[in-house]
Tab-separated table of C-alpha atoms in Angstrom:
chain	number	residue	atom	x	y	z
Z	1	MET	CA	-6.065	0.521	17.342
Z	2	THR	CA	-5.870	0.278	13.550
Z	3	GLU	CA	-3.184	-1.950	12.052
Z	4	SER	CA	-1.867	-0.399	8.835
Z	5	ILE	CA	-0.383	-2.545	6.085
Z	6	ALA	CA	1.311	-1.030	3.029
Z	7	ILE	CA	1.084	-3.063	-0.175
Z	8	SER	CA	4.061	-2.118	-2.348
Z	9	SER	CA	6.118	-3.289	-5.308
Z	10	GLY	CA	9.387	-2.438	-6.964
Z	11	LYS	CA	7.763	-2.046	-10.373
Z	12	GLY	CA	4.349	-1.691	-11.925
Z	13	GLY	CA	2.462	-4.549	-13.539
Z	14	VAL	CA	3.009	-7.160	-10.823
Z	15	GLY	CA	-0.585	-7.055	-9.530
Z	16	LYS	CA	-0.042	-4.867	-6.462
Z	17	THR	CA	-3.376	-3.026	-6.683
Z	18	THR	CA	-5.287	-6.219	-7.520
Z	19	ILE	CA	-3.830	-7.870	-4.418
Z	20	ALA	CA	-4.547	-4.827	-2.204
Z	21	VAL	CA	-8.171	-4.674	-3.395
Z	22	ASN	CA	-8.741	-8.407	-3.018
Z	23	LEU	CA	-7.159	-8.575	0.448
Z	24	ALA	CA	-9.373	-5.676	1.552
Z	25	LEU	CA	-12.545	-7.204	0.059
Z	26	THR	CA	-11.796	-10.628	1.545
Z	27	ALA	CA	-11.267	-9.199	5.026
Z	28	ALA	CA	-14.454	-7.107	4.738
Z	29	LYS	CA	-16.458	-10.163	3.619
Z	30	HIS	CA	-15.217	-11.951	6.738
Z	31	GLY	CA	-16.681	-9.207	8.909
Z	32	LYS	CA	-13.495	-7.258	9.587
Z	33	ARG	CA	-13.636	-3.449	9.644
Z	34	VAL	CA	-11.294	-2.595	6.785
Z	35	LEU	CA	-10.306	0.631	5.101
Z	36	LEU	CA	-8.492	0.626	1.752
Z	37	LEU	CA	-6.498	3.761	0.988
Z	38	ASP	CA	-5.423	4.235	-2.613
Z	39	ALA	CA	-2.158	6.074	-1.997
Z	40	ASP	CA	-0.784	5.365	-5.467
Z	41	LEU	CA	-1.168	9.081	-6.075
Z	42	GLY	CA	0.290	9.071	-9.578
Z	43	MET	CA	-1.828	6.177	-10.846
Z	44	ALA	CA	-4.736	5.801	-8.423
Z	45	ASN	CA	-7.028	3.188	-9.921
Z	46	ALA	CA	-8.272	0.918	-7.139
Z	47	HIS	CA	-11.754	2.415	-7.601
Z	48	ILE	CA	-11.872	0.869	-11.088
Z	49	LEU	CA	-11.250	-2.611	-9.679
Z	50	LEU	CA	-13.929	-1.941	-7.049
Z	51	GLY	CA	-16.363	-0.852	-9.782
Z	52	ILE	CA	-17.138	2.486	-8.133
Z	53	ASN	CA	-16.655	6.171	-8.906
Z	54	PRO	CA	-16.222	7.961	-5.558
Z	55	LYS	CA	-17.555	11.486	-5.277
Z	56	PHE	CA	-14.658	12.599	-3.064
Z	57	SER	CA	-10.962	11.755	-2.864
Z	58	LEU	CA	-7.883	12.271	-0.748
Z	59	GLU	CA	-7.428	15.650	-2.427
Z	60	ASP	CA	-10.593	16.946	-0.702
Z	61	PHE	CA	-9.031	16.104	2.666
Z	62	VAL	CA	-5.519	17.357	1.868
Z	63	THR	CA	-6.821	20.717	0.623
Z	64	GLY	CA	-8.987	21.121	3.728
Z	65	LYS	CA	-12.326	20.986	1.897
Z	66	LEU	CA	-13.580	17.981	3.870
Z	67	PRO	CA	-12.654	16.120	7.064
Z	68	ILE	CA	-11.202	12.635	6.634
Z	69	ASP	CA	-14.443	10.821	7.513
Z	70	LYS	CA	-16.289	12.603	4.680
Z	71	VAL	CA	-13.947	11.353	1.932
Z	72	ILE	CA	-14.554	7.707	2.829
Z	73	THR	CA	-16.806	5.740	0.462
Z	74	THR	CA	-18.481	2.551	1.667
Z	75	THR	CA	-18.765	-0.195	-0.959
Z	76	LYS	CA	-21.582	-2.735	-1.193
Z	77	ASN	CA	-19.277	-5.223	0.560
Z	78	ASN	CA	-19.040	-2.864	3.556
Z	79	LEU	CA	-15.463	-1.990	2.665
Z	80	LYS	CA	-14.402	1.553	3.510
Z	81	PHE	CA	-12.431	3.146	0.687
Z	82	VAL	CA	-10.530	6.397	0.119
Z	83	SER	CA	-9.725	7.251	-3.481
Z	84	GLY	CA	-6.329	8.703	-4.344
Z	85	GLY	CA	-7.846	11.002	-6.948
Z	86	ASN	CA	-6.504	11.817	-10.383
Z	87	ALA	CA	-2.775	12.586	-10.074
Z	88	ILE	CA	-3.430	16.167	-9.020
Z	89	ASN	CA	-0.146	18.070	-8.620
Z	90	ASN	CA	-0.745	19.100	-5.014
Z	91	LEU	CA	-1.127	15.401	-4.106
Z	92	LEU	CA	1.980	14.368	-6.011
Z	93	ASN	CA	4.023	17.092	-4.309
Z	94	LEU	CA	3.107	16.421	-0.675
Z	95	SER	CA	5.874	16.605	1.901
Z	96	ASP	CA	6.870	13.517	3.894
Z	97	LEU	CA	5.227	15.052	6.949
Z	98	GLU	CA	1.950	15.592	5.076
Z	99	ARG	CA	1.939	11.976	3.853
Z	100	HIS	CA	2.627	10.731	7.377
Z	101	LYS	CA	-0.210	12.910	8.725
Z	102	ILE	CA	-2.613	11.376	6.177
Z	103	ILE	CA	-1.969	7.893	7.564
Z	104	LYS	CA	-2.194	9.022	11.185
Z	105	SER	CA	-5.417	10.998	10.540
Z	106	PHE	CA	-7.338	7.739	10.279
Z	107	ASN	CA	-6.682	7.184	13.997
Z	108	ASP	CA	-9.064	10.096	14.666
Z	109	LEU	CA	-12.086	8.327	13.147
Z	110	ASN	CA	-14.930	7.541	15.550
Z	111	LYS	CA	-15.266	3.991	14.205
Z	112	LYS	CA	-11.695	2.997	13.649
Z	113	PRO	CA	-11.072	0.210	11.145
Z	114	LYS	CA	-9.341	-2.914	12.402
Z	115	PHE	CA	-7.115	-2.893	9.316
Z	116	MET	CA	-6.051	-0.204	6.889
Z	117	LEU	CA	-4.551	-1.461	3.648
Z	118	ILE	CA	-2.520	1.169	1.799
Z	119	ASP	CA	-1.979	0.669	-1.918
Z	120	VAL	CA	1.241	2.655	-2.422
Z	121	GLY	CA	2.835	3.593	-5.731
Z	122	ALA	CA	5.322	1.229	-7.318
Z	123	GLY	CA	9.017	1.910	-6.906
Z	124	ALA	CA	11.230	3.653	-4.387
Z	125	GLU	CA	9.954	7.192	-4.878
Z	126	SER	CA	9.623	9.466	-1.872
Z	127	SER	CA	5.817	9.265	-1.891
Z	128	SER	CA	5.808	5.474	-1.727
Z	129	MET	CA	8.586	5.308	0.846
Z	130	THR	CA	6.882	7.674	3.271
Z	131	PHE	CA	3.590	5.774	3.126
Z	132	MET	CA	5.494	2.521	3.666
Z	133	ALA	CA	7.461	3.955	6.607
Z	134	SER	CA	4.222	5.215	8.183
Z	135	ALA	CA	2.610	1.764	8.064
Z	136	ASP	CA	2.884	-0.916	10.732
Z	137	LYS	CA	3.727	-3.618	8.170
Z	138	VAL	CA	5.003	-3.639	4.595
Z	139	ILE	CA	4.233	-6.253	1.970
Z	140	VAL	CA	6.222	-6.275	-1.277
Z	141	VAL	CA	4.626	-7.956	-4.300
Z	142	ILE	CA	7.003	-9.715	-6.697
Z	143	THR	CA	6.761	-11.946	-9.762
Z	144	GLY	CA	9.314	-14.387	-11.134
Z	145	GLU	CA	10.624	-11.861	-13.676
Z	146	PRO	CA	14.235	-10.699	-13.226
Z	147	THR	CA	13.141	-7.034	-13.433
Z	148	SER	CA	10.648	-7.606	-10.613
Z	149	PHE	CA	13.412	-9.108	-8.450
Z	150	ILE	CA	15.825	-6.260	-9.177
Z	151	ASP	CA	13.274	-3.507	-8.569
Z	152	ALA	CA	11.884	-5.151	-5.414
Z	153	TYR	CA	15.432	-5.563	-4.106
Z	154	THR	CA	16.103	-1.878	-4.790
Z	155	LEU	CA	12.883	-0.929	-2.989
Z	156	ILE	CA	13.793	-2.990	0.071
Z	157	LYS	CA	17.396	-1.741	0.067
Z	158	THR	CA	16.257	1.901	-0.078
Z	159	SER	CA	13.675	1.250	2.649
Z	160	PHE	CA	16.325	-0.316	4.831
Z	161	LEU	CA	19.115	2.212	4.280
Z	162	ASP	CA	17.109	5.456	4.126
Z	163	TYR	CA	14.065	4.696	6.302
Z	164	LYS	CA	15.409	1.998	8.678
Z	165	MET	CA	12.693	-0.512	7.727
Z	166	ASN	CA	13.857	-4.090	8.175
Z	167	ASN	CA	10.784	-6.329	8.231
Z	168	PHE	CA	8.981	-7.106	4.986
Z	169	GLY	CA	6.316	-9.555	3.935
Z	170	ILE	CA	6.550	-10.935	0.405
Z	171	ILE	CA	3.741	-12.025	-1.895
Z	172	VAL	CA	4.783	-13.922	-5.005
Z	173	ASN	CA	2.196	-13.222	-7.687
Z	174	MET	CA	1.571	-14.744	-11.118
Z	175	ALA	CA	3.268	-18.058	-10.325
Z	176	SER	CA	2.216	-21.125	-12.292
Z	177	SER	CA	2.012	-23.306	-9.163
Z	178	PRO	CA	2.575	-23.202	-5.403
Z	179	MET	CA	5.952	-24.879	-5.986
Z	180	GLN	CA	6.974	-22.187	-8.480
Z	181	ALA	CA	5.901	-19.481	-6.005
Z	182	LYS	CA	7.998	-21.098	-3.257
Z	183	LEU	CA	11.043	-21.342	-5.552
Z	184	ASN	CA	10.698	-17.651	-6.487
Z	185	PHE	CA	10.313	-16.674	-2.838
Z	186	ASP	CA	13.352	-18.710	-1.760
Z	187	LYS	CA	15.470	-17.223	-4.554
Z	188	PHE	CA	14.417	-13.677	-3.663
Z	189	GLN	CA	14.910	-14.234	0.072
Z	190	SER	CA	18.410	-15.600	-0.471
Z	191	ILE	CA	19.362	-12.447	-2.393
Z	192	THR	CA	18.043	-10.055	0.253
Z	193	GLN	CA	19.523	-11.994	3.161
Z	194	LYS	CA	22.917	-12.245	1.456
Z	195	PHE	CA	23.274	-8.514	0.859
Z	196	LEU	CA	20.926	-6.879	3.401
Z	197	ASP	CA	20.188	-7.403	7.071
Z	198	VAL	CA	16.422	-7.655	6.568
């Protein structure tokens, strides 16, 4: 069965997409069957980091033009990739049920990936929250900036209160050293554990 991991962040500019792409490429290079879904539907740009221009996108599946296996692009690193498209209105206005069905549709593939990494939009918008809630695991990317802490805390609080999620992985990005990353993690963890049961 495919293990789905949502890569999220409270705000843009913390390196969420870069991390999602690099985690997916690294796993693929180590022989794992990996699918990267660019579900940042307002700002889908993982294809730029991959250096590809996919012919099809998630929109082709959502509108019923193509089955899910036909919108998957395979990169030269043997990574399977689904583009989020170009902020088309019918993708931005999907219902929670439709977003959930997108994630679950990958279970119908003949050759199921071992891992599916989902690059979700930044912030606590409905689109991001539904993709996160549909995943098996959620990783939140933070930096040492106060705004990153505040927005990530808000994301986790909303996830916890509205979607009953209570288990999050944290990646500290853009730290100057491993010690600085650990200090930022400890500070962030103390805030969430003080005010939330996560």
